[in-house]
mmCIF file of C-alpha atoms in Angstrom:
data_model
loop_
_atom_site.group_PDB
_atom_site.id
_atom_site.type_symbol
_atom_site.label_atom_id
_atom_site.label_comp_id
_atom_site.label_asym_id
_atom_site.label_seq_id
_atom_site.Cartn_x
_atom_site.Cartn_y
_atom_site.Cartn_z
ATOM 1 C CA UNK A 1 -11.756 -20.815 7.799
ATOM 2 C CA UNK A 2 -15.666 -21.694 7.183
ATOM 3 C CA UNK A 3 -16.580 -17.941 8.732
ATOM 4 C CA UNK A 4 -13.656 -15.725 6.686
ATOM 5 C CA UNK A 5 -14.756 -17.297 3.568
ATOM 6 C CA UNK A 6 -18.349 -16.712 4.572
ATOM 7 C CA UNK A 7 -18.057 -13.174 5.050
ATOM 8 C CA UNK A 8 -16.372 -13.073 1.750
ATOM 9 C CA UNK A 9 -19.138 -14.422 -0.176
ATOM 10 C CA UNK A 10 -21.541 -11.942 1.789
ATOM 11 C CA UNK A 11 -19.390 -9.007 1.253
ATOM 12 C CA UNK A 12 -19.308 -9.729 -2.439
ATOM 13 C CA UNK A 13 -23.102 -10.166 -2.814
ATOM 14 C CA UNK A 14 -23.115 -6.391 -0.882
ATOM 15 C CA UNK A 15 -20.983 -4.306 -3.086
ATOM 16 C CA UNK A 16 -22.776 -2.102 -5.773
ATOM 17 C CA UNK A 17 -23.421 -3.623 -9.367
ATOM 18 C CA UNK A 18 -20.961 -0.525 -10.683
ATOM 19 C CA UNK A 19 -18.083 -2.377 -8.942
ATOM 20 C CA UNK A 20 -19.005 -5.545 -11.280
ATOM 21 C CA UNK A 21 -17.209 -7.994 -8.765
ATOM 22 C CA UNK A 22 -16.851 -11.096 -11.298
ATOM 23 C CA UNK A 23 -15.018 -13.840 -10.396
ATOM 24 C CA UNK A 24 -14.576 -16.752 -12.745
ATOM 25 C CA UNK A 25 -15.674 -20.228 -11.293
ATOM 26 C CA UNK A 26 -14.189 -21.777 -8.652
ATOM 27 C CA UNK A 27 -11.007 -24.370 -9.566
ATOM 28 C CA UNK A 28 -11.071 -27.968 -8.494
ATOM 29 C CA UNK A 29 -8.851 -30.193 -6.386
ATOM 30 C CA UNK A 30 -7.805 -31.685 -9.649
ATOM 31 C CA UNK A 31 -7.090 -28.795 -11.580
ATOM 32 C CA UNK A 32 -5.270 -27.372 -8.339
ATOM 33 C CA UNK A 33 -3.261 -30.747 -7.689
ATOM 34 C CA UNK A 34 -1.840 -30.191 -11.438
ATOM 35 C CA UNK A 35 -0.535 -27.113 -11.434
ATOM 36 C CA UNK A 36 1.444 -27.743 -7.882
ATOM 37 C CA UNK A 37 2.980 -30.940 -8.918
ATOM 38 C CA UNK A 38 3.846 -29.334 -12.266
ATOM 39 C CA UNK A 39 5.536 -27.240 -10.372
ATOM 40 C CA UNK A 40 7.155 -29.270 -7.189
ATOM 41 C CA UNK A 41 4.724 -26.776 -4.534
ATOM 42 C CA UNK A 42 1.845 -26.619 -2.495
ATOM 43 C CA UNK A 43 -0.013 -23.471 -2.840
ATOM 44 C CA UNK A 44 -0.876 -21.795 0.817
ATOM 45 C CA UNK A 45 -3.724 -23.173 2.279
ATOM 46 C CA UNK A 46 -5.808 -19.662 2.159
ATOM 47 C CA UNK A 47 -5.371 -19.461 -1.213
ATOM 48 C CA UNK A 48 -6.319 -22.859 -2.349
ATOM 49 C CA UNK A 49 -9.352 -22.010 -0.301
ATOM 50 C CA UNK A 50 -10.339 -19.152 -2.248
ATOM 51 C CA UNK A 51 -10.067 -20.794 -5.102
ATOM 52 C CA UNK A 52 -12.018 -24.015 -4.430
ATOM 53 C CA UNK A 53 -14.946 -22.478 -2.775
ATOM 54 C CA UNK A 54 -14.938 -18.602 -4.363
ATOM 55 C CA UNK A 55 -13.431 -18.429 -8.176
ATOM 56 C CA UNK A 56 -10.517 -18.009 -9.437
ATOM 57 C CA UNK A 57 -9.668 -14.896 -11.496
ATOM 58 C CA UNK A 58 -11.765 -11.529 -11.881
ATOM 59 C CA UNK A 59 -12.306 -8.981 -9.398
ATOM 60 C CA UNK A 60 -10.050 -7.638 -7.218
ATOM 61 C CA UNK A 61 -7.522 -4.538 -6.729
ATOM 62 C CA UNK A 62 -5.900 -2.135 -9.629
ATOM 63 C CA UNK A 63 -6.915 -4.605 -12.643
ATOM 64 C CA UNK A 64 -8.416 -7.488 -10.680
ATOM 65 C CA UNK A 65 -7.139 -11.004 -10.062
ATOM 66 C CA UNK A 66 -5.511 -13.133 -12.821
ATOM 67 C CA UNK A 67 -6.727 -16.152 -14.172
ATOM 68 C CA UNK A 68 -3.636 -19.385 -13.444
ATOM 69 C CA UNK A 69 -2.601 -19.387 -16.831
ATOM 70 C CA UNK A 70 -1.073 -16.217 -15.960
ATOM 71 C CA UNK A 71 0.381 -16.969 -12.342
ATOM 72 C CA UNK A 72 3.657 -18.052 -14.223
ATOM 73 C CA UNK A 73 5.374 -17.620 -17.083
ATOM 74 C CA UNK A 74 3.429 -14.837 -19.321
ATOM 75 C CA UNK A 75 3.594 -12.253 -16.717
ATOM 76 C CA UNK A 76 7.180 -11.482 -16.778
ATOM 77 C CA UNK A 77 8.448 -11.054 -13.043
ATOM 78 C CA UNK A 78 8.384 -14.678 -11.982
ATOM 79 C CA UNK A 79 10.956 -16.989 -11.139
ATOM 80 C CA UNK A 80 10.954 -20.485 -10.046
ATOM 81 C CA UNK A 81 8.731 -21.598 -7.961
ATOM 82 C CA UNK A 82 10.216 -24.351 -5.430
ATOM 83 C CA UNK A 83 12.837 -21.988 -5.210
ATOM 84 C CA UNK A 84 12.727 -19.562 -1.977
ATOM 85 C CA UNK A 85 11.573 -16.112 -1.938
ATOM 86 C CA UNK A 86 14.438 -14.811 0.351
ATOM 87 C CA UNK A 87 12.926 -11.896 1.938
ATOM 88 C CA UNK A 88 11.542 -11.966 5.565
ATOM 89 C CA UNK A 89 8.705 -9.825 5.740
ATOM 90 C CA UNK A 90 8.112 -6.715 7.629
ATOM 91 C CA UNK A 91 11.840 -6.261 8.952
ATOM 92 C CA UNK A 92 12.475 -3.122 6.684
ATOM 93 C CA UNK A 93 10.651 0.172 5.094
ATOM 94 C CA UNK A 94 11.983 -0.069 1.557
ATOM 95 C CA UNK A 95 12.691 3.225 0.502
ATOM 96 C CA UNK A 96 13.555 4.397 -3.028
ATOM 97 C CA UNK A 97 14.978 1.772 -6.015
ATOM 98 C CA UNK A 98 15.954 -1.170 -4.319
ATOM 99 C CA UNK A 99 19.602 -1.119 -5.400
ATOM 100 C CA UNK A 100 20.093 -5.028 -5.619
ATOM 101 C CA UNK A 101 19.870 -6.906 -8.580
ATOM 102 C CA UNK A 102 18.578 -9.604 -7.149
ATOM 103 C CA UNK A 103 15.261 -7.489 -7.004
ATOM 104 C CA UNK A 104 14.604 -6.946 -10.252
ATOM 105 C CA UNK A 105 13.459 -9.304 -13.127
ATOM 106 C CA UNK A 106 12.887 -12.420 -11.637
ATOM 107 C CA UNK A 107 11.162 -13.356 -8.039
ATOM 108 C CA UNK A 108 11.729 -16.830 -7.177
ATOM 109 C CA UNK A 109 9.352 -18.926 -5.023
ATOM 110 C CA UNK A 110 6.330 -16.624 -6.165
ATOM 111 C CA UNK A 111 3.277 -16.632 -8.363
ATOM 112 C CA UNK A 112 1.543 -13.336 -10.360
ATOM 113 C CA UNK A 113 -1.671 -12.425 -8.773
ATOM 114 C CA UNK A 114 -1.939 -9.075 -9.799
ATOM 115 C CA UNK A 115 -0.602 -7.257 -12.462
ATOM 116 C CA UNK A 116 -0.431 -3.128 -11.494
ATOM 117 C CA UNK A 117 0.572 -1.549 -14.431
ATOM 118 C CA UNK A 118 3.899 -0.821 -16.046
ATOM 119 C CA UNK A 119 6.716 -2.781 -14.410
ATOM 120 C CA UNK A 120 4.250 -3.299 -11.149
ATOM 121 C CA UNK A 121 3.027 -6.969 -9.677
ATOM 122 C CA UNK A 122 1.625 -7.779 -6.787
ATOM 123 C CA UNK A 123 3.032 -11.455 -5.964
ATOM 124 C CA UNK A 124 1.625 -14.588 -3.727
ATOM 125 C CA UNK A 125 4.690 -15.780 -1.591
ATOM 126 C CA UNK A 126 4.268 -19.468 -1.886
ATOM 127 C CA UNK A 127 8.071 -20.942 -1.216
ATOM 128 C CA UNK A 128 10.141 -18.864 1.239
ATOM 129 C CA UNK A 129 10.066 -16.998 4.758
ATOM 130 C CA UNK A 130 6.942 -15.098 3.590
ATOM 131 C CA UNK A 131 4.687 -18.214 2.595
ATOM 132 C CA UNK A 132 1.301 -17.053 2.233
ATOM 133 C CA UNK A 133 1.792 -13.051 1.991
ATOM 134 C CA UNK A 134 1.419 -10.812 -0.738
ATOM 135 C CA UNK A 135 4.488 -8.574 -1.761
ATOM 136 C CA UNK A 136 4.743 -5.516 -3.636
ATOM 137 C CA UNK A 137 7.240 -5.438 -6.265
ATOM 138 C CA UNK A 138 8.656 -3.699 -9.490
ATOM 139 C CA UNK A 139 10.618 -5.698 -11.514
ATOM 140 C CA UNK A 140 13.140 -3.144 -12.774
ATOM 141 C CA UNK A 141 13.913 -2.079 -9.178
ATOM 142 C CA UNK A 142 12.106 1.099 -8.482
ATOM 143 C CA UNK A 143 11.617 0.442 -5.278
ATOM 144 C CA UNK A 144 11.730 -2.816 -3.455
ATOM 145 C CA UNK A 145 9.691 -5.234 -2.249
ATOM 146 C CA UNK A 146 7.585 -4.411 0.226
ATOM 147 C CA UNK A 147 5.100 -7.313 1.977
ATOM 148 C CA UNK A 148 1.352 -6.092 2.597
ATOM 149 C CA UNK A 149 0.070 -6.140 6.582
ATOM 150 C CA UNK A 150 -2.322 -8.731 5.767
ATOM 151 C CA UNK A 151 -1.314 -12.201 7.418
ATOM 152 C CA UNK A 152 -2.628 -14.236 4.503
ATOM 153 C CA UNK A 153 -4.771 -14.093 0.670
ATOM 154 C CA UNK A 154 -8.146 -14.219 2.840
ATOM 155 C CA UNK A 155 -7.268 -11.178 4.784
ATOM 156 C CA UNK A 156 -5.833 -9.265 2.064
ATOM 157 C CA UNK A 157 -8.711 -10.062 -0.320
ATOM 158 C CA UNK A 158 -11.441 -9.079 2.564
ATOM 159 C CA UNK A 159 -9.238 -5.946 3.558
ATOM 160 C CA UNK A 160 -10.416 -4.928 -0.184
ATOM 161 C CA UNK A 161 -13.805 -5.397 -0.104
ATOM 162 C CA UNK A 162 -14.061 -3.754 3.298
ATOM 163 C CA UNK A 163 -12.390 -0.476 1.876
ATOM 164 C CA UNK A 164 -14.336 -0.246 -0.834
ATOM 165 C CA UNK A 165 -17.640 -0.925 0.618
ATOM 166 C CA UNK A 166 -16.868 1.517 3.623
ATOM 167 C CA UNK A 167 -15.893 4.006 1.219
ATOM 168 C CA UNK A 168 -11.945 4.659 0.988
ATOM 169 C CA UNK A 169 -11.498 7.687 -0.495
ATOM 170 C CA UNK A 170 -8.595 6.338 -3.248
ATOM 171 C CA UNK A 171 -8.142 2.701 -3.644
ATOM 172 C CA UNK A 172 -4.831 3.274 -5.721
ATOM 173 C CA UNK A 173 -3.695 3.470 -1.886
ATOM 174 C CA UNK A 174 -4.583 -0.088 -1.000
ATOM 175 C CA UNK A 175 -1.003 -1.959 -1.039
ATOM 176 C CA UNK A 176 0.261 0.473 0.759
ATOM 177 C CA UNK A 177 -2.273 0.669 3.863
ATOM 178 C CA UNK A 178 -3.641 -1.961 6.296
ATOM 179 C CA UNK A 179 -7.037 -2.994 8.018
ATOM 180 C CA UNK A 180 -8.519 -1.633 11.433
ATOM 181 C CA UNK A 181 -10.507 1.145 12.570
ATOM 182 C CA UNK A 182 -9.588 5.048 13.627
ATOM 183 C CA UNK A 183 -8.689 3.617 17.035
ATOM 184 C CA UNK A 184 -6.666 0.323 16.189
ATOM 185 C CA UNK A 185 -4.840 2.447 13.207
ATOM 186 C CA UNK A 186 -3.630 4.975 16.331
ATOM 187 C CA UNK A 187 -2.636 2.411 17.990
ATOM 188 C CA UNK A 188 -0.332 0.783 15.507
ATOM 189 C CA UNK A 189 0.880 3.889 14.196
ATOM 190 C CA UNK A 190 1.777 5.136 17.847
ATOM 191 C CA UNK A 191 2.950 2.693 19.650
ATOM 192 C CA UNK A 192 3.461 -0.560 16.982
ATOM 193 C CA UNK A 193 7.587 -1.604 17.132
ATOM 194 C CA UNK A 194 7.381 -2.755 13.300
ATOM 195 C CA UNK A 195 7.961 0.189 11.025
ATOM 196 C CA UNK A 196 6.724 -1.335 8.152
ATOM 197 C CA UNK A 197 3.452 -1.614 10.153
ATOM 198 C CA UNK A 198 3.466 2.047 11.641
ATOM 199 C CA UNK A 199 3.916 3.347 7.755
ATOM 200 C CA UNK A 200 0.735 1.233 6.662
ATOM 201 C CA UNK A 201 -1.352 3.099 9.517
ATOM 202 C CA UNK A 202 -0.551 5.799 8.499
ATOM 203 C CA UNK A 203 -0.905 5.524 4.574
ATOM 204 C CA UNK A 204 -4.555 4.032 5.478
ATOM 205 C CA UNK A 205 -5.327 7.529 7.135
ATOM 206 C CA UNK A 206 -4.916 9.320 3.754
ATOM 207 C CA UNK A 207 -7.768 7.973 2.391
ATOM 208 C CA UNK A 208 -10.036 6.306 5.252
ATOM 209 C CA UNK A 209 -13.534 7.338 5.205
ATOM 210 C CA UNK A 210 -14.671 9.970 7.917
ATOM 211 C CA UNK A 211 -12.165 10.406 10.358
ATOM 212 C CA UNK A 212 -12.557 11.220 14.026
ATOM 213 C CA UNK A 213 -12.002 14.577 15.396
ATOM 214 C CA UNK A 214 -8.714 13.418 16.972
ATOM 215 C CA UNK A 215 -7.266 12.278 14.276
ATOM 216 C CA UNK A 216 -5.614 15.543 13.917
ATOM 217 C CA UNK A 217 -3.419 15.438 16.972
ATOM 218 C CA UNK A 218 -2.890 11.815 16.594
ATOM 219 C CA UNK A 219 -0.691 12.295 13.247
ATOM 220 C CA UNK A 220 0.637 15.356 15.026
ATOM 221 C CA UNK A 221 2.100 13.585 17.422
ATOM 222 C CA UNK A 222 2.945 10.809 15.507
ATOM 223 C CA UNK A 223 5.217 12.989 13.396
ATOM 224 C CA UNK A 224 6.784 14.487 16.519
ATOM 225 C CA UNK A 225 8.325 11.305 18.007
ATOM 226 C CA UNK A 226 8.472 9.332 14.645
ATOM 227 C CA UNK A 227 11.773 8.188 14.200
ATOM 228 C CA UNK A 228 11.952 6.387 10.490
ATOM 229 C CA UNK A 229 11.699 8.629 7.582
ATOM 230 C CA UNK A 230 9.591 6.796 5.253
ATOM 231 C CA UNK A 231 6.633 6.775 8.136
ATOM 232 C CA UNK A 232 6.956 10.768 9.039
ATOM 233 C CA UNK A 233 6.797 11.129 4.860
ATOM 234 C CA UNK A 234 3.747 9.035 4.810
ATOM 235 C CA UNK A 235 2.495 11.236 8.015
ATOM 236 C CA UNK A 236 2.883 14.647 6.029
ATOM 237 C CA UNK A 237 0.729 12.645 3.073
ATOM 238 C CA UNK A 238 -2.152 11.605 5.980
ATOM 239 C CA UNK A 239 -1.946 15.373 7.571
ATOM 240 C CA UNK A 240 -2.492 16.699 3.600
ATOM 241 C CA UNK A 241 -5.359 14.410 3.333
ATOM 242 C CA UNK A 242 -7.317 16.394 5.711
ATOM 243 C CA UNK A 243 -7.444 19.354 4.169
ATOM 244 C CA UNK A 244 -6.381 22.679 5.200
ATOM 245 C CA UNK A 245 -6.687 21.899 8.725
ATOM 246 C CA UNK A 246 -3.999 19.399 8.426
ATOM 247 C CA UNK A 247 -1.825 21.639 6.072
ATOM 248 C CA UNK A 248 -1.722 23.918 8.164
ATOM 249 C CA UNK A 249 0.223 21.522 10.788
ATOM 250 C CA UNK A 250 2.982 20.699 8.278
ATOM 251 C CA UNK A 251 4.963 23.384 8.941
ATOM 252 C CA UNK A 252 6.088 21.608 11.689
ATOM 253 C CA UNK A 253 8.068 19.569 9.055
ATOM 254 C CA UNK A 254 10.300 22.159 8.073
ATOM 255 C CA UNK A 255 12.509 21.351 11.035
ATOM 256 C CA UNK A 256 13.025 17.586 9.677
ATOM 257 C CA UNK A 257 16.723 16.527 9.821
ATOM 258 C CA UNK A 258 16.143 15.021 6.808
ATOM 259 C CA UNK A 259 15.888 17.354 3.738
ATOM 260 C CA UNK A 260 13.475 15.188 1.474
ATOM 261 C CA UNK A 261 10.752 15.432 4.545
ATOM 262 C CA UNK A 262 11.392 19.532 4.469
ATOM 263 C CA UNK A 263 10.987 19.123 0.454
ATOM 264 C CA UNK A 264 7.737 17.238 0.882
ATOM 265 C CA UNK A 265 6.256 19.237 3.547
ATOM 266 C CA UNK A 266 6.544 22.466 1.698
ATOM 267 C CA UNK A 267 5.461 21.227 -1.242
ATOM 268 C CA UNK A 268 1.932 19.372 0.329
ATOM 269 C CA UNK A 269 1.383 23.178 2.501
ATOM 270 C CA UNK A 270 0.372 24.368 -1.330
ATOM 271 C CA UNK A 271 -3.601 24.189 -1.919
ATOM 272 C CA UNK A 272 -5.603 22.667 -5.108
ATOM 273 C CA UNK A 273 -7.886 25.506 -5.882
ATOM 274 C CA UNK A 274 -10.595 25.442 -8.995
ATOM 275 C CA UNK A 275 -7.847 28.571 -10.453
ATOM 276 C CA UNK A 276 -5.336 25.716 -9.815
ATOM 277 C CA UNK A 277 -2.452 25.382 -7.088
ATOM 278 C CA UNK A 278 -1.992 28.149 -4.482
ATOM 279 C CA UNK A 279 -0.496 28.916 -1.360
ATOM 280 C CA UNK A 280 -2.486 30.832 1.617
ATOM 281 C CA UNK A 281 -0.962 33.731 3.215
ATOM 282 C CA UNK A 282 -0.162 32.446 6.528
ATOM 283 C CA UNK A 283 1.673 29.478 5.149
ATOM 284 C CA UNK A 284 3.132 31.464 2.221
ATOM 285 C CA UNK A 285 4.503 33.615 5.548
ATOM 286 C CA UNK A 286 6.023 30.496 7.103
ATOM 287 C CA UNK A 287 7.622 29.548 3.859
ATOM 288 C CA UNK A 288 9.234 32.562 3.549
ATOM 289 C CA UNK A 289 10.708 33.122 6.763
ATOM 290 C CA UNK A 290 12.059 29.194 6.610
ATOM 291 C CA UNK A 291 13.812 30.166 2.947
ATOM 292 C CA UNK A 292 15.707 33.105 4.476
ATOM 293 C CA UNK A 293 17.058 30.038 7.112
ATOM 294 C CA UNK A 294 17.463 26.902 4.679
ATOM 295 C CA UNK A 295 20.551 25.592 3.154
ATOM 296 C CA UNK A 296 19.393 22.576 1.228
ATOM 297 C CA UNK A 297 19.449 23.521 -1.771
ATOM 298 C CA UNK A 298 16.652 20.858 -2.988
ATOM 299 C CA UNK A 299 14.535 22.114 -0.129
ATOM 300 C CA UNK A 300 15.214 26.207 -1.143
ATOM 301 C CA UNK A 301 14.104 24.577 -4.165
ATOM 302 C CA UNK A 302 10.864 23.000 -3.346
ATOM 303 C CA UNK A 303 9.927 26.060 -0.780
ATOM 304 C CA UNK A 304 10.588 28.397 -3.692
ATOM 305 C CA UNK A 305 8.228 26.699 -6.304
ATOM 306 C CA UNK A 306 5.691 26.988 -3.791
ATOM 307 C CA UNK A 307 6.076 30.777 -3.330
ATOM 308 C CA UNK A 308 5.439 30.973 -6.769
ATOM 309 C CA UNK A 309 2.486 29.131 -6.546
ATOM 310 C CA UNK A 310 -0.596 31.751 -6.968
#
């Protein structure tokens, strides 16, 4: 524990001034002690550590870390907090709104330590299966909740510095990703039995800083033998990341069984030009043969606005 939260103090002292990494002072045992009996828990051990011996509130992802006047009750999204947070993590890709009610407004046996924007929160697991873990939520059900790689608040708060010192292309990616080099990232995403974990790999390729020249045939061949949708989608986002090199290997997509992957592929094979959006000729050739062939009619769709695309 002495060496994590040692590298955390050294990685804050090396970020730029423009990130203006504020944290407020570090909470005492007292202060600590009062909230969890006030509230019949005991925070998880990382994140008492944090606090004690970092700060407490200030920087940190989207709008940074909030202060504990705000862990409970005025950030709506919170539910009581000796009661469990029933979801074990990492068994499921959530995909779409969640579709239970018991997902939206209130998250029992959590506390607020981010708030995202709009209905968004990122939430500290400190009563239930996931004890210790952060979880993504939306608190109108969205989507739902989804539980961050990291295996506690020390990880997931170095896992930030790390990507922005390194240089992550877009941080609005970071709940979504996971730590670990090119090679470790591979790994996971080609051979890892937890899809949850396999879709983090590859969401961390679409913005991780100068990738390898294999990388290429890596998320090719990770979209060949993929077999969960919502980690080939996040594939055909790491392949579009690349640039046209990796554009031009989504047309493999267009043979997806599953018509939202087609939708998405033809869609990200369209190029961001300073005249705007536009499709090259050889892909605006592959498009156009695949119309003449598709019967989704969300796909024909999707493949048509692209042709139009100039």
């Amino acid at each position: 524990m002495n060496a994590r939260i040692s590298r955390i103090h050294t990685k804050l002292a090396a970020l730029p001034e423009t990130e203006k990494a504020v944290l407020g002072p570090p909470l005492t045992e007292a202060q600590l002690s009062e909230f969890e009996e006030g509230h019949g828990i005991r925070l998880p051990e990382e994140f008492r550590q944090f606090l004690t011996r970092i700060g407490h509130g200030g920087y940190g992802p989207t709008h940074g870390l909030l202060p504990m006047e705000q862990w409970v009750g005025r950030q709506p999204g919170v539910g009581p907090l000796a009661e469990s947070f029933p979801i074990v993590p990492d068994l499921d890709v959530p995909q779409g709104p969640a579709g239970r009610d018991e997902f939206t407004g209130t998250f029992p046996g959590t506390i607020t330590v981010v708030y995202r924007g709009c209905s968004d929160f990122t939430l500290l697991v400190v009563t239930g299966p996931g004890r210790g873990r952060l979880v993504e939520v939306n608190r109108e059900g969205f989507f739902a909740p989804r539980f961050h790689t990291d295996s506690d608040f020390l990880s997931w708060y170095e896992r930030w510095l790390d990507f922005v010192l390194t240089g992550h292309r877009d941080l609005t990616w970071f709940a979504d990703q996971m730590s670990g080099d090119e090679v470790r990232l591979a790994a996971t995403l080609l051979e890892d039995g937890l899809a949850t974990r396999r879709r983090a790999a590859a969401c961390t390729f679409i913005t991780h800083p100068e990738p390898g020249t294999d990388l290429l045939g890596t998320l090719l061949r990770a979209l060949t033998t993929e077999t969960h949708p919502a980690v080939r989608e996040a594939i055909l986002r790491a392949l579009a990341a690349q640039g046209e090199p990796g554009r031009d290997l989504l047309a493999s997509a267009l043979a997806d069984p599953v018509p939202g992957i087609r939708s998405l592929a033809a869609i990200l094979m369209t190029t961001r030009t300073p005249e705007g959006w536009g499709l090259p000729a050889p892909r605006r050739e592959i498009l156009g043969r695949h119309l003449a062939d598709e019967t989704d009619e969300a796909v024909r769709d999707s493949i048509e606005r692209a042709l139009k695309m100039t």
